[in-house]
PDB file of C-alpha atoms in Angstrom:
ATOM      1  CA  MET K   1     165.198 137.793 142.355  1.00 84.00           C
ATOM      2  CA  LYS K   2     164.176 137.734 138.668  1.00 92.00           C
ATOM      3  CA  LYS K   3     161.422 140.049 137.518  1.00 96.00           C
ATOM      4  CA  LYS K   4     158.159 138.258 136.762  1.00 97.00           C
ATOM      5  CA  ILE K   5     156.664 138.794 133.306  1.00 98.00           C
ATOM      6  CA  VAL K   6     153.128 137.652 132.487  1.00 98.00           C
ATOM      7  CA  ILE K   7     152.635 136.776 128.809  1.00 98.00           C
ATOM      8  CA  LYS K   8     149.149 136.053 127.466  1.00 97.00           C
ATOM      9  CA  LEU K   9     149.867 133.968 124.360  1.00 96.00           C
ATOM     10  CA  SER K  10     147.364 133.990 121.512  1.00 92.00           C
ATOM     11  CA  GLY K  11     145.538 130.702 120.995  1.00 91.00           C
ATOM     12  CA  LYS K  12     146.617 130.961 117.354  1.00 90.00           C
ATOM     13  CA  VAL K  13     150.060 129.725 118.422  1.00 93.00           C
ATOM     14  CA  PHE K  14     148.465 126.373 119.314  1.00 92.00           C
ATOM     15  CA  GLY K  15     146.623 125.780 116.029  1.00 86.00           C
ATOM     16  CA  MET K  16     146.615 122.522 114.123  1.00 78.00           C
ATOM     17  CA  ASP K  17     150.043 121.299 112.891  1.00 82.00           C
ATOM     18  CA  ASN K  18     151.848 123.962 114.930  1.00 83.00           C
ATOM     19  CA  ALA K  19     154.378 121.716 116.703  1.00 92.00           C
ATOM     20  CA  LYS K  20     157.348 123.669 115.304  1.00 94.00           C
ATOM     21  CA  ILE K  21     155.860 126.998 116.406  1.00 95.00           C
ATOM     22  CA  ILE K  22     155.193 125.669 119.921  1.00 96.00           C
ATOM     23  CA  GLN K  23     158.796 124.423 120.097  1.00 96.00           C
ATOM     24  CA  LYS K  24     160.009 127.842 118.921  1.00 96.00           C
ATOM     25  CA  TYR K  25     158.138 129.475 121.840  1.00 97.00           C
ATOM     26  CA  ALA K  26     159.484 126.876 124.270  1.00 97.00           C
ATOM     27  CA  ASP K  27     163.074 127.614 123.176  1.00 98.00           C
ATOM     28  CA  PHE K  28     162.367 131.344 123.447  1.00 98.00           C
ATOM     29  CA  LEU K  29     160.912 131.018 126.985  1.00 98.00           C
ATOM     30  CA  ILE K  30     163.918 128.978 128.134  1.00 98.00           C
ATOM     31  CA  LYS K  31     166.205 131.667 126.705  1.00 97.00           C
ATOM     32  CA  ILE K  32     164.477 134.597 128.451  1.00 97.00           C
ATOM     33  CA  SER K  33     164.118 132.639 131.701  1.00 97.00           C
ATOM     34  CA  LYS K  34     167.818 133.324 132.226  1.00 96.00           C
ATOM     35  CA  PHE K  35     166.999 136.972 133.037  1.00 96.00           C
ATOM     36  CA  CYS K  36     163.276 136.938 133.991  1.00 97.00           C
ATOM     37  CA  GLN K  37     160.583 134.498 135.109  1.00 98.00           C
ATOM     38  CA  PRO K  38     157.951 134.058 132.387  1.00 98.00           C
ATOM     39  CA  VAL K  39     154.411 133.181 133.429  1.00 98.00           C
ATOM     40  CA  VAL K  40     152.442 132.258 130.314  1.00 98.00           C
ATOM     41  CA  ILE K  41     148.657 132.065 129.896  1.00 98.00           C
ATOM     42  CA  ALA K  42     147.632 130.079 126.827  1.00 97.00           C
ATOM     43  CA  GLY K  43     144.595 131.174 124.839  1.00 93.00           C
ATOM     44  CA  GLY K  44     142.066 128.684 123.490  1.00 93.00           C
ATOM     45  CA  GLY K  45     142.227 129.843 119.888  1.00 90.00           C
ATOM     46  CA  VAL K  46     140.481 128.283 116.910  1.00 90.00           C
ATOM     47  CA  ILE K  47     140.258 124.869 118.595  1.00 91.00           C
ATOM     48  CA  ALA K  48     138.315 126.319 121.544  1.00 93.00           C
ATOM     49  CA  ARG K  49     136.066 128.260 119.158  1.00 92.00           C
ATOM     50  CA  HIS K  50     135.422 125.045 117.215  1.00 94.00           C
ATOM     51  CA  TYR K  51     134.168 123.214 120.322  1.00 95.00           C
ATOM     52  CA  ILE K  52     132.271 126.236 121.640  1.00 94.00           C
ATOM     53  CA  SER K  53     130.512 126.716 118.302  1.00 94.00           C
ATOM     54  CA  HIS K  54     129.333 123.090 118.195  1.00 97.00           C
ATOM     55  CA  ALA K  55     128.249 123.098 121.840  1.00 96.00           C
ATOM     56  CA  ARG K  56     126.344 126.360 121.296  1.00 95.00           C
ATOM     57  CA  ASN K  57     124.433 124.644 118.472  1.00 96.00           C
ATOM     58  CA  PHE K  58     123.384 122.036 121.051  1.00 96.00           C
ATOM     59  CA  ASP K  59     122.022 124.852 123.269  1.00 96.00           C
ATOM     60  CA  ALA K  60     124.756 124.669 125.918  1.00 95.00           C
ATOM     61  CA  ASP K  61     124.613 127.717 128.220  1.00 95.00           C
ATOM     62  CA  GLU K  62     127.368 130.372 128.190  1.00 92.00           C
ATOM     63  CA  SER K  63     129.000 129.300 131.487  1.00 92.00           C
ATOM     64  CA  THR K  64     129.256 125.723 130.153  1.00 94.00           C
ATOM     65  CA  LEU K  65     130.814 127.106 126.977  1.00 94.00           C
ATOM     66  CA  ASP K  66     133.287 129.062 129.115  1.00 93.00           C
ATOM     67  CA  GLU K  67     134.255 125.851 130.925  1.00 95.00           C
ATOM     68  CA  LEU K  68     134.804 124.175 127.561  1.00 95.00           C
ATOM     69  CA  GLY K  69     137.083 127.027 126.482  1.00 94.00           C
ATOM     70  CA  ILE K  70     139.010 126.769 129.759  1.00 96.00           C
ATOM     71  CA  GLU K  71     139.609 123.051 129.213  1.00 97.00           C
ATOM     72  CA  ILE K  72     140.972 123.680 125.711  1.00 96.00           C
ATOM     73  CA  SER K  73     143.245 126.490 126.931  1.00 96.00           C
ATOM     74  CA  ARG K  74     144.637 124.125 129.581  1.00 97.00           C
ATOM     75  CA  LEU K  75     145.315 121.486 126.927  1.00 97.00           C
ATOM     76  CA  ASN K  76     147.182 124.133 124.927  1.00 96.00           C
ATOM     77  CA  ALA K  77     149.125 125.017 128.087  1.00 97.00           C
ATOM     78  CA  LYS K  78     150.040 121.336 128.529  1.00 98.00           C
ATOM     79  CA  LEU K  79     151.464 121.179 124.991  1.00 96.00           C
ATOM     80  CA  LEU K  80     153.804 124.060 125.797  1.00 97.00           C
ATOM     81  CA  ILE K  81     154.724 122.469 129.143  1.00 98.00           C
ATOM     82  CA  TYR K  82     155.645 119.221 127.337  1.00 97.00           C
ATOM     83  CA  ALA K  83     157.842 121.225 124.926  1.00 97.00           C
ATOM     84  CA  LEU K  84     159.527 122.981 127.889  1.00 98.00           C
ATOM     85  CA  LYS K  85     160.208 119.642 129.628  1.00 96.00           C
ATOM     86  CA  ASN K  86     161.849 120.071 133.062  1.00 95.00           C
ATOM     87  CA  LYS K  87     162.122 123.852 132.710  1.00 97.00           C
ATOM     88  CA  ALA K  88     158.385 124.257 133.404  1.00 98.00           C
ATOM     89  CA  TYR K  89     156.088 123.691 136.369  1.00 97.00           C
ATOM     90  CA  SER K  90     154.665 120.198 135.755  1.00 96.00           C
ATOM     91  CA  HIS K  91     151.027 121.129 134.952  1.00 97.00           C
ATOM     92  CA  PRO K  92     148.775 124.147 134.372  1.00 98.00           C
ATOM     93  CA  PRO K  93     147.741 125.646 137.747  1.00 98.00           C
ATOM     94  CA  THR K  94     143.954 125.810 138.123  1.00 97.00           C
ATOM     95  CA  THR K  95     143.598 128.429 140.898  1.00 96.00           C
ATOM     96  CA  LEU K  96     145.280 131.737 141.733  1.00 96.00           C
ATOM     97  CA  PRO K  97     146.894 130.362 144.943  1.00 97.00           C
ATOM     98  CA  GLU K  98     148.314 127.463 142.908  1.00 97.00           C
ATOM     99  CA  VAL K  99     149.688 129.917 140.336  1.00 97.00           C
ATOM    100  CA  LYS K 100     151.451 131.809 143.143  1.00 97.00           C
ATOM    101  CA  HIS K 101     152.830 128.561 144.577  1.00 96.00           C
ATOM    102  CA  ALA K 102     154.067 127.490 141.117  1.00 97.00           C
ATOM    103  CA  VAL K 103     155.751 130.854 140.554  1.00 97.00           C
ATOM    104  CA  ASN K 104     157.490 130.564 143.936  1.00 95.00           C
ATOM    105  CA  ASP K 105     159.085 127.339 142.668  1.00 93.00           C
ATOM    106  CA  GLY K 106     161.063 129.511 140.244  1.00 94.00           C
ATOM    107  CA  LEU K 107     160.190 127.550 137.100  1.00 96.00           C
ATOM    108  CA  ILE K 108     158.461 128.747 133.921  1.00 98.00           C
ATOM    109  CA  VAL K 109     154.715 128.567 134.653  1.00 98.00           C
ATOM    110  CA  VAL K 110     152.137 127.893 131.925  1.00 98.00           C
ATOM    111  CA  ALA K 111     148.433 128.189 132.734  1.00 98.00           C
ATOM    112  CA  GLY K 112     145.173 128.207 130.814  1.00 97.00           C
ATOM    113  CA  GLY K 113     141.889 129.789 131.899  1.00 95.00           C
ATOM    114  CA  LEU K 114     140.797 129.759 135.545  1.00 96.00           C
ATOM    115  CA  HIS K 115     137.213 130.976 135.954  1.00 92.00           C
ATOM    116  CA  PRO K 116     134.073 130.882 133.766  1.00 90.00           C
ATOM    117  CA  GLY K 117     132.979 134.339 132.684  1.00 86.00           C
ATOM    118  CA  GLN K 118     136.592 135.469 132.295  1.00 87.00           C
ATOM    119  CA  SER K 119     138.634 135.542 129.124  1.00 87.00           C
ATOM    120  CA  THR K 120     142.236 134.351 129.257  1.00 91.00           C
ATOM    121  CA  ASN K 121     143.092 138.076 129.044  1.00 92.00           C
ATOM    122  CA  GLY K 122     141.192 138.645 132.299  1.00 93.00           C
ATOM    123  CA  THR K 123     142.908 135.610 133.804  1.00 95.00           C
ATOM    124  CA  ALA K 124     146.331 136.895 132.738  1.00 97.00           C
ATOM    125  CA  ALA K 125     145.632 140.288 134.335  1.00 97.00           C
ATOM    126  CA  LEU K 126     144.523 138.603 137.585  1.00 97.00           C
ATOM    127  CA  ILE K 127     147.669 136.473 137.621  1.00 98.00           C
ATOM    128  CA  ALA K 128     149.836 139.555 136.985  1.00 98.00           C
ATOM    129  CA  GLU K 129     148.121 141.207 139.958  1.00 97.00           C
ATOM    130  CA  LYS K 130     148.483 138.134 142.220  1.00 97.00           C
ATOM    131  CA  ILE K 131     152.201 137.599 141.599  1.00 97.00           C
ATOM    132  CA  LYS K 132     153.045 141.345 141.428  1.00 97.00           C
ATOM    133  CA  ALA K 133     154.374 141.017 137.888  1.00 97.00           C
ATOM    134  CA  GLU K 134     156.717 143.649 136.505  1.00 97.00           C
ATOM    135  CA  GLN K 135     154.830 143.655 133.218  1.00 97.00           C
ATOM    136  CA  PHE K 136     151.813 142.138 131.455  1.00 98.00           C
ATOM    137  CA  LEU K 137     152.300 141.494 127.748  1.00 98.00           C
ATOM    138  CA  ASN K 138     149.205 140.569 125.776  1.00 96.00           C
ATOM    139  CA  ALA K 139     150.623 138.816 122.690  1.00 95.00           C
ATOM    140  CA  THR K 140     147.851 138.721 120.079  1.00 91.00           C
ATOM    141  CA  ASP K 141     147.187 138.157 116.375  1.00 87.00           C
ATOM    142  CA  VAL K 142     147.593 141.890 115.665  1.00 86.00           C
ATOM    143  CA  ASP K 143     150.576 144.133 116.400  1.00 90.00           C
ATOM    144  CA  GLY K 144     148.745 146.561 118.669  1.00 91.00           C
ATOM    145  CA  VAL K 145     145.537 148.559 119.100  1.00 90.00           C
ATOM    146  CA  TYR K 146     144.076 150.259 116.025  1.00 88.00           C
ATOM    147  CA  ASP K 147     141.360 152.873 115.638  1.00 84.00           C
ATOM    148  CA  MET K 148     139.433 150.301 113.556  1.00 79.00           C
ATOM    149  CA  ASP K 149     139.828 146.614 112.619  1.00 77.00           C
ATOM    150  CA  PRO K 150     143.081 146.435 110.574  1.00 80.00           C
ATOM    151  CA  ASN K 151     141.924 143.155 109.007  1.00 78.00           C
ATOM    152  CA  LYS K 152     138.934 144.933 107.465  1.00 83.00           C
ATOM    153  CA  PHE K 153     140.134 148.508 106.929  1.00 84.00           C
ATOM    154  CA  LYS K 154     143.404 149.368 105.171  1.00 86.00           C
ATOM    155  CA  LYS K 155     143.300 152.920 106.554  1.00 90.00           C
ATOM    156  CA  ALA K 156     143.335 151.669 110.170  1.00 87.00           C
ATOM    157  CA  LYS K 157     145.916 153.518 112.272  1.00 90.00           C
ATOM    158  CA  LYS K 158     147.846 151.933 115.105  1.00 91.00           C
ATOM    159  CA  PHE K 159     148.195 153.636 118.480  1.00 93.00           C
ATOM    160  CA  LYS K 160     151.731 153.608 119.940  1.00 96.00           C
ATOM    161  CA  SER K 161     149.987 154.220 123.249  1.00 96.00           C
ATOM    162  CA  ILE K 162     146.362 154.544 124.323  1.00 94.00           C
ATOM    163  CA  GLU K 163     144.751 155.796 127.504  1.00 95.00           C
ATOM    164  CA  LEU K 164     142.923 153.073 129.379  1.00 94.00           C
ATOM    165  CA  LYS K 165     139.592 154.935 129.263  1.00 91.00           C
ATOM    166  CA  ASN K 166     139.847 155.243 125.453  1.00 90.00           C
ATOM    167  CA  LEU K 167     140.585 151.545 125.096  1.00 89.00           C
ATOM    168  CA  LYS K 168     137.541 150.837 127.282  1.00 87.00           C
ATOM    169  CA  ASN K 169     135.399 152.835 124.851  1.00 84.00           C
ATOM    170  CA  ILE K 170     136.663 150.759 121.932  1.00 79.00           C
ATOM    171  CA  LEU K 171     136.014 147.498 123.796  1.00 77.00           C
ATOM    172  CA  VAL K 172     132.448 148.393 124.779  1.00 73.00           C
ATOM    173  CA  HIS K 173     131.495 147.418 121.220  1.00 65.00           C
ATOM    174  CA  GLU K 174     133.321 144.066 121.372  1.00 58.00           C
ATOM    175  CA  ASP K 175     131.622 140.702 121.811  1.00 53.00           C
ATOM    176  CA  SER K 176     131.662 139.218 125.330  1.00 48.00           C
ATOM    177  CA  VAL K 177     130.274 135.739 124.641  1.00 46.00           C
ATOM    178  CA  ALA K 178     132.387 132.633 125.205  1.00 48.00           C
ATOM    179  CA  GLY K 179     135.148 132.338 122.619  1.00 44.00           C
ATOM    180  CA  GLY K 180     135.199 136.090 121.974  1.00 46.00           C
ATOM    181  CA  TYR K 181     137.381 138.948 123.323  1.00 45.00           C
ATOM    182  CA  ASP K 182     140.551 138.649 121.189  1.00 61.00           C
ATOM    183  CA  LEU K 183     142.168 141.998 121.961  1.00 74.00           C
ATOM    184  CA  MET K 184     141.445 142.658 125.648  1.00 83.00           C
ATOM    185  CA  ASP K 185     138.310 142.775 127.769  1.00 84.00           C
ATOM    186  CA  ILE K 186     136.749 145.076 130.348  1.00 86.00           C
ATOM    187  CA  VAL K 187     137.508 142.726 133.289  1.00 88.00           C
ATOM    188  CA  ALA K 188     141.214 142.729 132.376  1.00 92.00           C
ATOM    189  CA  LEU K 189     141.257 146.521 132.090  1.00 93.00           C
ATOM    190  CA  LYS K 190     139.655 146.963 135.530  1.00 93.00           C
ATOM    191  CA  ILE K 191     142.350 144.766 137.093  1.00 95.00           C
ATOM    192  CA  ILE K 192     145.147 146.584 135.229  1.00 95.00           C
ATOM    193  CA  GLU K 193     143.724 149.910 136.410  1.00 95.00           C
ATOM    194  CA  ARG K 194     143.249 149.030 140.084  1.00 95.00           C
ATOM    195  CA  SER K 195     146.719 147.521 140.477  1.00 96.00           C
ATOM    196  CA  LYS K 196     148.546 149.852 138.058  1.00 96.00           C
ATOM    197  CA  ILE K 197     149.954 146.964 136.020  1.00 96.00           C
ATOM    198  CA  LYS K 198     152.338 147.994 133.239  1.00 97.00           C
ATOM    199  CA  THR K 199     150.651 146.556 130.136  1.00 97.00           C
ATOM    200  CA  ARG K 200     151.376 146.319 126.435  1.00 97.00           C
ATOM    201  CA  ILE K 201     149.400 144.766 123.550  1.00 95.00           C
ATOM    202  CA  LEU K 202     151.720 143.419 120.866  1.00 95.00           C
ATOM    203  CA  LYS K 203     152.173 140.853 118.126  1.00 94.00           C
ATOM    204  CA  ALA K 204     152.670 137.235 119.232  1.00 94.00           C
ATOM    205  CA  GLU K 205     156.221 136.911 117.938  1.00 96.00           C
ATOM    206  CA  PRO K 206     159.180 135.897 120.159  1.00 96.00           C
ATOM    207  CA  LYS K 207     161.517 138.697 118.983  1.00 97.00           C
ATOM    208  CA  ILE K 208     158.839 141.349 119.603  1.00 97.00           C
ATOM    209  CA  ILE K 209     157.972 139.934 123.039  1.00 97.00           C
ATOM    210  CA  GLU K 210     161.666 139.889 124.010  1.00 97.00           C
ATOM    211  CA  LYS K 211     162.079 143.490 122.873  1.00 97.00           C
ATOM    212  CA  ALA K 212     159.121 144.520 125.080  1.00 97.00           C
ATOM    213  CA  ILE K 213     160.583 142.696 128.102  1.00 97.00           C
ATOM    214  CA  LYS K 214     163.838 144.612 127.586  1.00 95.00           C
ATOM    215  CA  GLY K 215     161.977 147.932 127.551  1.00 94.00           C
ATOM    216  CA  GLY K 216     161.470 148.366 123.797  1.00 95.00           C
ATOM    217  CA  LYS K 217     158.490 150.408 122.618  1.00 94.00           C
ATOM    218  CA  VAL K 218     156.667 147.813 120.525  1.00 96.00           C
ATOM    219  CA  GLY K 219     152.940 147.269 120.034  1.00 95.00           C
ATOM    220  CA  THR K 220     150.618 149.566 122.005  1.00 95.00           C
ATOM    221  CA  GLU K 221     151.269 150.673 125.571  1.00 96.00           C
ATOM    222  CA  ILE K 222     148.201 151.139 127.789  1.00 96.00           C
ATOM    223  CA  ILE K 223     148.477 154.468 129.613  1.00 96.00           C
ATOM    224  CA  LEU K 224     147.085 154.154 133.130  1.00 93.00           C
ATOM    225  CA  PRO K 225     145.285 157.034 134.848  1.00 86.00           C
ATOM    226  CA  SER K 226     147.570 158.895 137.233  1.00 79.00           C
ATOM    227  CA  LYS K 227     146.842 158.699 140.952  1.00 65.00           C
ATOM    228  CA  LYS K 228     144.884 161.676 142.235  1.00 56.00           C
TER     229      LYS K 228
END
């Protein structure tokens, strides 16, 4: 049986005029599916933030904004499914039991968000837990976890590994409104911790993701607390 790898894919991959990039990921997923079973969770990205921002201006509540983000992430998932053609499960699963059923079919599975109040990072962690994934790779816009925002501070230093409790402390200051949580969120960390899921935060780039799947030390590894 192939090892199951959960990949949370940054919504940036699905930006406007990104057909070639989506095809590049589809080709990559087909390639790695020869030695593992990829289960991909698509982020909402700039398109989701665009809709959420407008809806927020119309006084939509946060759970409604979450639902909007989920719909966009599922549309992004569908784009990747279309690029994968018959190599993928036919549509984005909308519940955890359906994800498990889709994975049991042996195809590449691409999902979007599942529940309001949860980022796609939280969803990816839940899916990794449900299907007993070998590894959870959070492929983001940055190449790992830094001690400060690398986009704002040139002196920012990247962690090769970080203890889960220290990452929690960093994330306490992050935004938790709909359309936020780019790096990781507290819900995802709680799931990773309780089920001891091997997790890495890394750059959304096929070669880097493949290296991580093959055991390469790329991005930032989350060090889980040892069992007492």
